Coordinates of C-alpha atoms in Angstrom, one line a residue:
Chain A
M1 CA 134.7 40.8 124.8
S2 CA 135.2 37.1 123.6
Y3 CA 134.3 36.2 127.5
F4 CA 131.1 38.0 127.0
I5 CA 130.5 35.8 124.0
Q6 CA 131.9 32.6 125.9
Q7 CA 129.0 33.1 128.4
I8 CA 126.4 33.9 125.7
V9 CA 127.2 30.4 124.2
Y10 CA 127.1 28.5 127.5
G11 CA 123.6 30.9 128.2
L12 CA 122.3 29.3 124.9
S13 CA 123.1 26.1 125.8
A14 CA 121.5 26.0 129.4
G15 CA 118.6 28.3 127.9
S16 CA 117.7 25.3 125.3
I17 CA 117.0 23.0 128.0
Y18 CA 114.9 25.4 130.0
A19 CA 112.8 26.1 126.5
L20 CA 112.6 22.4 125.8
I21 CA 110.9 22.2 129.2
A22 CA 109.3 25.6 129.4
L23 CA 107.3 24.3 126.1
G24 CA 105.5 21.4 128.2
Y25 CA 104.4 23.8 130.9
T26 CA 103.1 26.2 128.3
M27 CA 101.3 23.4 126.0
V28 CA 99.5 22.1 129.0
Y29 CA 98.7 25.4 130.4
G30 CA 97.2 26.4 126.8
I31 CA 95.1 23.2 126.6
V32 CA 93.6 22.7 129.9
K33 CA 94.7 25.8 132.4
L34 CA 96.7 23.9 134.4
I35 CA 100.3 24.5 135.7
N36 CA 101.5 21.0 135.9
F37 CA 104.0 21.0 138.6
A38 CA 104.7 17.1 137.9
H39 CA 106.5 18.5 134.8
G40 CA 110.2 18.7 136.4
E41 CA 110.0 15.4 137.4
V42 CA 109.1 14.0 134.4
L43 CA 112.4 15.6 133.0
M44 CA 114.2 13.6 135.8
M45 CA 112.5 10.6 134.8
G46 CA 113.7 11.0 131.1
A47 CA 117.0 11.4 132.6
Y48 CA 117.1 8.3 134.6
F49 CA 115.5 5.9 132.0
T50 CA 118.1 6.9 129.4
I51 CA 120.7 6.3 132.0
F52 CA 119.3 3.0 133.0
G53 CA 118.8 1.9 129.4
I54 CA 122.7 3.2 128.7
I55 CA 124.2 1.3 131.9
S56 CA 122.1 -1.4 132.5
F57 CA 121.0 -2.2 129.0
N58 CA 124.0 -1.4 127.2
I59 CA 121.7 0.5 124.9
P60 CA 123.7 3.2 122.8
I61 CA 122.6 6.7 123.6
I62 CA 120.9 7.2 120.1
L63 CA 118.5 4.4 121.2
A64 CA 118.0 5.1 124.5
L65 CA 117.0 8.8 124.0
P66 CA 113.7 7.8 121.8
I67 CA 112.9 5.1 124.4
S68 CA 113.1 7.3 127.1
M69 CA 110.8 10.2 125.1
V70 CA 108.0 7.3 124.4
L71 CA 108.2 6.0 128.2
C72 CA 108.0 9.9 129.3
A73 CA 105.3 10.2 127.0
L74 CA 103.2 7.1 128.0
L75 CA 104.0 8.3 131.9
G76 CA 102.8 12.0 131.1
M77 CA 99.4 10.7 129.3
F78 CA 99.3 8.2 132.4
I79 CA 99.7 11.4 135.2
D80 CA 96.8 13.4 133.3
R81 CA 94.6 10.1 133.2
V82 CA 95.2 9.4 136.9
A83 CA 95.7 12.7 138.7
Y84 CA 94.1 15.7 136.4
K85 CA 91.4 14.1 134.2
P86 CA 89.0 13.2 137.3
L87 CA 89.4 17.3 138.0
R88 CA 88.8 18.7 134.7
N89 CA 85.6 20.3 136.1
A90 CA 86.5 21.0 139.9
P91 CA 87.9 24.5 140.6
R92 CA 91.7 25.1 139.2
I93 CA 92.9 25.3 142.6
S94 CA 92.4 21.7 143.4
A95 CA 94.4 20.6 140.3
L96 CA 97.1 22.9 141.2
I97 CA 97.6 21.5 144.4
T98 CA 97.1 17.6 142.9
A99 CA 100.1 18.9 140.4
L100 CA 102.1 19.4 143.5
G101 CA 101.4 16.4 145.0
V102 CA 102.3 14.3 142.2
S103 CA 105.5 16.1 141.9
M104 CA 106.3 15.5 145.5
F105 CA 105.2 12.0 145.2
L106 CA 107.4 11.1 141.8
S107 CA 110.5 12.9 143.2
N108 CA 110.2 10.9 146.4
F109 CA 109.3 7.5 145.0
F110 CA 112.4 7.8 142.7
K111 CA 114.6 8.8 146.2
L112 CA 113.3 5.4 147.5
L113 CA 113.9 3.4 144.3
F114 CA 117.4 4.7 143.3
G115 CA 118.8 6.4 146.6
A116 CA 118.8 10.4 146.7
E117 CA 122.4 10.5 146.2
K118 CA 123.6 11.8 142.8
R119 CA 124.9 9.8 140.0
K120 CA 127.4 10.0 137.2
M121 CA 126.3 10.2 133.7
P122 CA 128.3 8.4 131.8
D123 CA 131.0 10.4 129.9
F124 CA 130.5 10.3 126.2
P125 CA 134.3 10.6 124.5
A126 CA 132.8 11.8 121.3
L127 CA 131.6 15.1 123.1
K128 CA 134.9 16.0 124.9
G129 CA 136.3 19.2 124.0
G130 CA 134.8 21.7 121.3
Y131 CA 135.4 23.9 118.1
V132 CA 138.1 26.8 119.3
F133 CA 137.6 30.5 117.6
G134 CA 140.3 32.5 119.1
D135 CA 139.3 33.0 122.7
V136 CA 135.9 31.5 122.5
T137 CA 135.4 27.7 123.1
I138 CA 132.3 26.4 121.7
P139 CA 131.9 22.8 123.2
Y140 CA 130.5 19.9 121.2
K141 CA 127.8 19.3 124.2
A142 CA 126.5 22.8 123.3
I143 CA 126.2 22.2 119.9
L144 CA 124.3 18.9 120.4
T145 CA 122.3 20.5 123.2
L146 CA 121.4 23.4 120.5
V147 CA 121.1 21.3 117.4
L148 CA 118.8 18.7 119.5
T149 CA 116.6 21.4 121.0
L150 CA 116.0 23.1 117.1
V151 CA 114.7 19.8 115.7
C152 CA 112.4 19.6 118.7
L153 CA 111.2 23.0 118.1
I154 CA 111.1 22.6 114.5
T155 CA 109.1 19.4 114.6
L156 CA 106.6 21.0 117.3
Q157 CA 105.9 24.1 115.0
I158 CA 105.3 21.7 112.3
I159 CA 102.7 19.6 114.1
V160 CA 101.1 22.4 116.0
R161 CA 100.9 24.4 112.4
K162 CA 100.4 21.6 109.8
T163 CA 98.9 18.5 111.4
K164 CA 95.5 17.6 112.2
V165 CA 96.6 16.9 116.0
G166 CA 98.1 20.2 116.0
R167 CA 94.7 22.3 114.9
A168 CA 93.0 20.2 116.9
M169 CA 95.1 21.2 120.0
R170 CA 94.9 24.8 118.8
A171 CA 91.1 24.5 118.6
V172 CA 90.7 22.8 122.0
S173 CA 92.8 25.2 123.7
E174 CA 90.6 28.1 122.2
D175 CA 87.1 26.6 122.7
K176 CA 86.7 22.8 124.2
Q177 CA 83.0 22.6 123.9
A178 CA 83.1 23.9 120.6
A179 CA 85.9 21.8 119.6
Q180 CA 84.1 18.7 120.4
L181 CA 81.1 19.6 118.8
M182 CA 82.9 19.9 115.4
G183 CA 84.1 16.0 115.7
V184 CA 87.3 16.7 117.8
N185 CA 88.0 14.0 120.4
V186 CA 89.0 16.5 123.2
D187 CA 90.2 13.8 125.9
L188 CA 92.5 12.2 123.3
T189 CA 94.0 15.9 122.3
I190 CA 94.6 16.5 125.8
S191 CA 96.6 13.1 126.1
I192 CA 98.5 14.0 123.2
T193 CA 99.4 17.4 124.7
F194 CA 100.6 15.6 127.7
A195 CA 102.6 13.1 125.5
I196 CA 104.4 15.7 123.5
G197 CA 105.3 17.9 126.0
S198 CA 106.5 15.0 128.2
A199 CA 108.7 13.8 125.3
L200 CA 110.0 17.1 125.0
A201 CA 111.0 17.2 128.9
A202 CA 112.5 13.7 128.6
V203 CA 115.0 15.5 125.6
G204 CA 115.7 18.1 128.1
G205 CA 116.4 16.0 131.0
V206 CA 119.0 14.0 129.4
L207 CA 120.6 17.0 127.9
Y208 CA 120.9 18.5 131.2
A209 CA 122.2 15.0 132.4
I210 CA 124.9 15.2 129.7
N211 CA 125.7 19.2 130.2
Y212 CA 126.0 18.7 134.1
S213 CA 127.2 15.2 134.0
Q214 CA 125.0 13.8 137.1
I215 CA 121.6 13.2 137.7
F216 CA 119.7 13.1 141.2
P217 CA 115.8 12.7 142.1
T218 CA 115.4 16.2 142.8
M219 CA 116.8 17.6 139.7
G220 CA 113.6 18.3 138.2
T221 CA 112.7 20.8 140.9
L222 CA 114.6 23.7 140.3
T223 CA 115.1 23.1 136.9
G224 CA 111.6 22.7 136.5
L225 CA 110.8 25.6 138.7
K226 CA 113.2 27.7 136.3
A227 CA 111.6 26.6 133.1
F228 CA 108.1 27.5 134.4
V229 CA 109.9 31.0 134.7
A230 CA 110.8 30.8 131.5
A231 CA 107.2 29.9 130.5
V232 CA 105.3 32.8 132.4
L233 CA 108.1 35.2 131.2
G234 CA 107.3 34.7 127.6
G235 CA 103.5 34.7 128.0
I236 CA 102.1 31.4 129.6
G237 CA 100.3 29.1 126.5
I238 CA 102.3 30.8 123.8
L239 CA 104.7 28.4 122.5
P240 CA 107.3 31.2 121.1
G241 CA 107.3 32.8 124.3
A242 CA 108.2 29.3 125.8
M243 CA 111.4 29.4 123.5
F244 CA 112.3 32.9 124.3
G245 CA 111.9 32.7 127.7
G246 CA 113.7 29.9 128.2
F247 CA 116.9 31.1 126.0
L248 CA 116.8 34.4 127.9
I249 CA 116.8 32.8 131.4
G250 CA 119.5 30.6 130.4
I251 CA 121.5 33.8 129.2
V252 CA 120.8 35.9 132.2
E253 CA 121.9 32.9 134.2
N254 CA 125.3 32.4 132.6
L255 CA 126.1 36.0 132.6
T256 CA 125.4 36.3 136.2
K257 CA 127.5 33.3 137.0
G258 CA 130.0 34.9 134.6
Y259 CA 130.4 37.9 136.0
G260 CA 131.3 36.9 139.5
A261 CA 127.7 36.7 140.9
G262 CA 127.2 32.9 140.6
G263 CA 125.4 33.1 143.7
W264 CA 123.4 35.4 142.8
S265 CA 121.9 33.5 139.7
N266 CA 118.7 32.3 141.1
A267 CA 117.9 35.1 142.6
V268 CA 118.6 37.3 139.1
V269 CA 116.1 34.6 137.8
F270 CA 113.2 35.0 140.0
G271 CA 114.0 38.7 140.2
I272 CA 113.3 38.9 136.4
L273 CA 110.3 37.2 137.1
I274 CA 108.6 39.7 139.8
I275 CA 109.7 42.4 137.5
V276 CA 107.7 40.9 134.6
L277 CA 104.8 40.0 136.8
L278 CA 104.6 43.7 138.2
V279 CA 105.2 45.5 134.3
K280 CA 103.6 43.0 132.1
P281 CA 101.7 40.2 133.9
E282 CA 100.8 38.4 130.6
G283 CA 104.5 38.2 129.8
I284 CA 106.5 39.6 126.8
F285 CA 104.8 37.9 124.1
G286 CA 101.7 37.6 125.9
K287 CA 98.2 39.6 124.6
N288 CA 96.6 42.0 126.9
T289 CA 93.1 40.5 127.8
R290 CA 91.9 43.1 129.5
E291 CA 88.5 42.0 131.2
K292 CA 85.1 43.5 129.6
V293 CA 83.0 45.1 132.5
Chain B
M1 CA 63.5 6.0 108.4
A2 CA 63.6 9.2 109.9
L3 CA 66.8 11.4 110.0
L4 CA 66.1 12.2 113.7
E5 CA 63.6 11.0 116.1
T6 CA 63.4 11.7 119.4
K7 CA 61.4 9.6 122.0
G8 CA 60.1 11.2 125.2
L9 CA 63.1 12.9 125.7
G10 CA 63.6 14.9 128.8
I11 CA 66.2 16.3 131.1
T12 CA 65.9 17.7 134.9
F13 CA 68.2 20.0 136.5
G14 CA 67.9 19.7 139.8
G15 CA 64.3 20.2 140.4
L16 CA 63.8 22.0 137.2
R17 CA 62.3 20.3 134.3
A18 CA 64.2 22.0 131.5
V19 CA 62.9 19.9 129.0
G20 CA 60.2 17.0 128.9
D21 CA 58.8 14.7 127.0
F22 CA 60.0 16.2 123.6
E23 CA 58.9 14.3 120.7
I24 CA 60.0 15.2 117.1
T25 CA 60.6 13.6 113.6
I26 CA 62.7 15.0 111.1
G27 CA 63.1 13.4 107.3
D28 CA 65.5 14.1 104.8
H29 CA 65.9 17.5 103.3
E30 CA 63.5 19.5 105.6
L31 CA 63.7 22.6 107.0
V32 CA 62.2 22.7 110.6
G33 CA 61.8 25.7 112.9
L34 CA 61.8 25.5 116.6
I35 CA 60.5 28.8 118.4
G36 CA 59.8 29.7 122.0
P37 CA 60.1 32.4 124.5
N38 CA 63.3 33.3 126.1
G39 CA 63.8 30.5 128.4
A40 CA 61.8 27.7 126.9
G41 CA 64.4 25.2 126.8
K42 CA 65.6 25.4 122.7
T43 CA 69.2 25.4 123.1
T44 CA 69.0 23.0 126.0
L45 CA 67.3 20.8 123.5
F46 CA 70.1 21.3 121.1
N47 CA 72.7 20.4 123.8
L48 CA 70.7 17.3 124.6
L49 CA 70.8 16.3 120.9
T50 CA 74.5 16.9 120.2
G51 CA 75.5 15.1 123.6
V52 CA 76.8 18.0 125.4
Y53 CA 73.7 17.1 128.0
L54 CA 72.8 13.7 128.9
P55 CA 68.8 13.1 128.9
T56 CA 67.6 12.0 132.1
D57 CA 64.8 10.1 130.1
G58 CA 63.9 9.4 126.6
D59 CA 65.9 8.7 123.3
V60 CA 67.2 10.1 120.4
L61 CA 67.6 8.2 117.6
V62 CA 69.6 9.4 114.2
E63 CA 68.6 7.0 111.5
G64 CA 66.9 4.7 113.5
K65 CA 69.9 4.1 115.9
S66 CA 70.3 5.5 119.5
V67 CA 72.6 8.1 120.3
V68 CA 72.3 8.5 123.7
G69 CA 75.5 8.4 126.1
L70 CA 77.7 9.0 123.0
K71 CA 80.6 11.5 123.2
P72 CA 79.4 15.1 121.2
Y73 CA 82.2 14.2 118.7
Q74 CA 81.1 10.8 118.0
I75 CA 77.5 12.1 117.5
V76 CA 79.3 14.6 114.6
E77 CA 80.6 11.4 113.3
K78 CA 76.9 10.3 113.1
G79 CA 75.9 13.3 111.1
L80 CA 74.7 15.9 113.5
S81 CA 76.3 19.5 113.5
R82 CA 75.8 22.8 114.9
T83 CA 76.3 26.4 115.4
F84 CA 76.1 28.6 118.3
Q85 CA 73.9 31.4 119.8
N86 CA 76.7 33.2 120.8
I87 CA 79.4 32.9 117.9
R88 CA 81.9 30.4 118.8
L89 CA 84.7 30.4 116.6
F90 CA 88.0 29.6 117.0
K91 CA 89.2 33.5 117.0
D92 CA 93.0 33.3 116.7
M93 CA 93.0 30.4 114.0
T94 CA 92.3 31.6 110.3
V95 CA 89.0 31.4 108.3
L96 CA 90.7 28.5 106.5
D97 CA 91.9 26.2 109.7
N98 CA 88.6 26.8 111.3
V99 CA 87.0 24.8 108.6
K100 CA 89.6 22.2 108.5
V101 CA 89.2 21.5 112.1
A102 CA 85.9 20.3 111.1
F103 CA 87.1 17.8 108.6
H104 CA 89.5 16.2 111.7
H105 CA 87.0 13.4 111.8
K106 CA 87.2 12.1 108.4
M107 CA 91.2 12.0 108.4
S108 CA 92.7 8.7 109.1
Y109 CA 96.5 9.4 109.0
G110 CA 98.6 8.1 111.9
T111 CA 101.5 9.2 114.3
A112 CA 104.4 8.5 112.5
N113 CA 103.0 10.5 109.8
T114 CA 101.8 13.4 111.8
L115 CA 105.9 13.4 113.3
F116 CA 107.7 12.8 110.1
R117 CA 105.2 13.9 107.5
I118 CA 106.5 10.7 105.2
P119 CA 106.7 11.7 101.4
G120 CA 104.0 10.7 99.6
S121 CA 102.3 9.3 102.5
K122 CA 98.6 9.5 103.4
Y123 CA 99.4 12.8 105.3
W124 CA 100.1 14.5 102.0
K125 CA 97.2 13.6 100.3
E126 CA 94.5 13.8 103.2
E127 CA 96.1 17.5 103.9
A128 CA 95.8 18.4 100.5
D129 CA 92.3 17.1 100.4
I130 CA 90.8 19.0 103.1
D131 CA 92.9 22.6 102.0
K132 CA 90.9 22.0 98.6
K133 CA 87.8 21.0 100.1
G134 CA 87.9 23.7 102.9
R135 CA 88.8 26.7 100.1
E136 CA 85.8 25.3 98.1
L137 CA 83.6 25.4 100.5
L138 CA 84.6 29.1 101.5
A139 CA 84.4 30.0 98.2
L140 CA 81.0 28.6 97.9
F141 CA 80.3 31.3 100.8
K142 CA 81.9 34.0 99.0
M143 CA 84.7 33.9 101.6
E144 CA 87.6 32.8 99.3
D145 CA 89.1 36.5 100.0
N146 CA 89.3 35.6 103.6
V147 CA 90.9 32.4 104.0
N148 CA 94.0 33.7 105.4
D149 CA 92.4 36.3 108.2
M150 CA 92.1 35.3 111.5
A151 CA 88.4 34.5 112.4
K152 CA 87.9 37.2 115.2
N153 CA 88.8 40.0 112.3
L154 CA 85.9 39.0 110.3
P155 CA 83.0 41.4 110.4
Y156 CA 79.9 40.2 112.1
G157 CA 77.8 38.7 109.7
K158 CA 81.0 36.6 107.9
Q159 CA 81.4 35.4 111.3
R160 CA 78.0 34.0 111.4
K161 CA 78.6 32.5 107.7
L162 CA 81.8 30.8 108.8
E163 CA 80.4 29.2 111.3
I164 CA 77.7 27.9 109.5
A165 CA 80.2 26.8 106.7
R166 CA 82.6 25.3 109.5
A167 CA 79.5 23.2 110.9
L168 CA 78.9 21.8 107.1
A169 CA 82.4 20.9 106.7
T170 CA 81.9 17.8 109.3
E171 CA 79.3 17.0 106.6
P172 CA 76.3 16.5 108.6
K173 CA 73.0 15.1 107.7
L174 CA 71.4 17.3 110.0
L175 CA 72.3 21.1 110.8
L176 CA 71.3 22.7 113.9
L177 CA 71.5 26.4 113.6
D178 CA 71.0 28.1 117.2
E179 CA 69.3 31.6 116.2
P180 CA 71.9 32.4 113.6
A181 CA 70.0 36.0 113.0
A182 CA 70.7 37.0 116.6
G183 CA 72.3 40.1 116.8
M184 CA 71.7 40.9 112.6
N185 CA 70.1 44.0 111.4
P186 CA 67.7 43.7 108.8
Q187 CA 70.0 43.5 105.7
E188 CA 72.1 40.7 107.4
T189 CA 69.1 38.6 108.4
K190 CA 67.9 39.2 104.7
E191 CA 71.4 37.7 103.3
L192 CA 71.3 34.8 106.3
M193 CA 67.8 33.8 104.7
E194 CA 69.2 33.5 101.0
T195 CA 72.2 31.6 102.8
I196 CA 69.9 29.1 104.1
H197 CA 67.8 28.9 100.8
F198 CA 71.2 28.6 99.4
I199 CA 72.7 25.6 101.8
R200 CA 69.1 23.6 100.8
E201 CA 69.8 23.8 97.2
N202 CA 73.5 22.8 97.2
F203 CA 74.0 20.7 100.6
D204 CA 72.1 17.5 101.2
V205 CA 71.1 18.5 104.5
S206 CA 67.9 18.7 106.7
I207 CA 67.8 22.1 109.3
L208 CA 66.6 22.6 112.3
L209 CA 66.6 26.1 113.1
I210 CA 66.1 27.9 116.3
E211 CA 64.9 31.5 115.8
H212 CA 63.6 34.3 117.5
D213 CA 63.3 36.9 114.2
M214 CA 59.6 35.6 113.7
S215 CA 59.8 36.9 109.9
L216 CA 62.8 34.7 109.3
V217 CA 61.2 31.4 110.6
M218 CA 57.8 32.1 109.0
G219 CA 59.5 33.0 105.8
I220 CA 61.4 30.0 105.2
C221 CA 60.2 26.8 107.6
E222 CA 57.7 24.2 106.0
R223 CA 57.2 23.1 109.4
I224 CA 57.1 25.1 112.9
I225 CA 57.6 23.2 116.6
V226 CA 56.6 25.8 119.4
I227 CA 58.0 24.8 122.9
D228 CA 57.4 26.9 126.4
Y229 CA 58.6 25.7 129.6
G230 CA 60.2 22.9 127.8
V231 CA 57.3 21.4 126.3
I232 CA 55.8 21.3 123.0
I233 CA 52.7 23.2 122.7
A234 CA 52.0 23.8 119.2
K235 CA 53.1 22.0 115.7
G236 CA 52.3 22.9 112.2
T237 CA 52.8 24.8 109.2
P238 CA 53.5 28.4 109.7
E239 CA 50.0 29.4 108.7
E240 CA 48.6 27.3 111.4
I241 CA 50.9 28.6 114.2
K242 CA 50.5 32.0 113.6
K243 CA 46.9 31.7 114.3
N244 CA 47.3 29.0 117.4
E245 CA 46.1 30.6 120.5
K246 CA 48.2 29.0 122.6
V247 CA 51.6 30.6 120.4
I248 CA 49.9 33.7 120.7
G249 CA 49.5 33.5 124.7
A250 CA 52.8 32.2 125.0
Y251 CA 54.6 35.1 123.5
L252 CA 52.1 38.1 124.8
G253 CA 51.7 36.6 128.2
Q254 CA 47.9 35.9 129.4

């Protein structure tokens, strides 16, 4: 039993990273109906920015992380302006292909800049060890991950529910034209959505680097893909769905690994995606939008 | 100075002249009706006025200043607001939030406040302010019991009313109503007429009304403009319009 609980603890920790990243996918999809495949690369860059801040400029991580969040936010807005905005009224498939292109460009660009080899995340002595409850250990890293994730999730919920930006985002995601005719600056609102999603991805990237102690230019590809699965699982476009999906994927993955089927963990994650798409294509939290004839 | 003035306003889609040479002037506190057969270009005209379409020729002046080329949200700031022929509420938002969205352009608190909601800051004042104004506005429309309902769950008549309330929340000088009586039964249409009267008594706003329901237009408008194939074929009081041969021709076919 304690072994099982231990796996759940690891799962929650990994899952919160997926949740943070999944939120970016789901927010952007909700507002411009685009699967932003470059999102995984944003998380990679968030991790790189933070580590370079720490190593090259000797900035403490507590400062490096917010700086990296701001940089990623700007970058997310920049990607939208350059790559997606010109295609806003183009067929959706064009924007999707562009997103794939941006993703490949960014990961290869970073390979060129910093080399393909894995870099070690500096160790933080304060994060070594954990609380021990009988046979279950809760690593400090996991606590940091969960706390930081919860802070982000709560802040996001407050922004979406209680501020003018959040109301504008909800309005734009329902009906862009009606929103702009009610005085909402749609382009700005979309930019802000990209900024928030990218800042969350930066946090996800840094937490990934802390938990797995390494960074590399393609780290965002598979992590991003799994977070995307999480977003679809929860119902793409729905924020609580993305959170739930993220935690679910993290737990399932760690249980598979913990019970001796480590090689199968990705297969299980994507297997779940296939089953969900077959049984409930709109996702667990999704509403059934049957088309009227 | 006229509140709204258009000069030679027109738009061409491909080879089709959807609206041409459109000239109209609306003053303060007027109620003007715009009628015409299906496809005459009425909604296209609304889209030109509100910046959804860019006119291919002519000019739109709001209080003497051209608004052509401005984005729709900027035109809202100039004092134009509208409703839609097919209701376009934010269906999955509450009634109150629908109205609050329309206050958006009047709010000025910044990023720091959005992220941290600093105690005692502008955020709290402005949010409390629009909450109060939103509730008061809905109370005027007798919807105070619906503030927390999802917009999609309202009955049809109330959805129409909410759309008008939302448009009024932007505090417009000119309200454009696009077929507000579409899909309404006679009882609802009667209530709508009362609502329009009510707006005129309680808000300092002019109204340009597109409508199919003749009794509604004839009953409440002081001035009527008739268009067909994108051009004005008649202007005048309801009495004059009723007798106009061109209008009768356009509606009944010749």
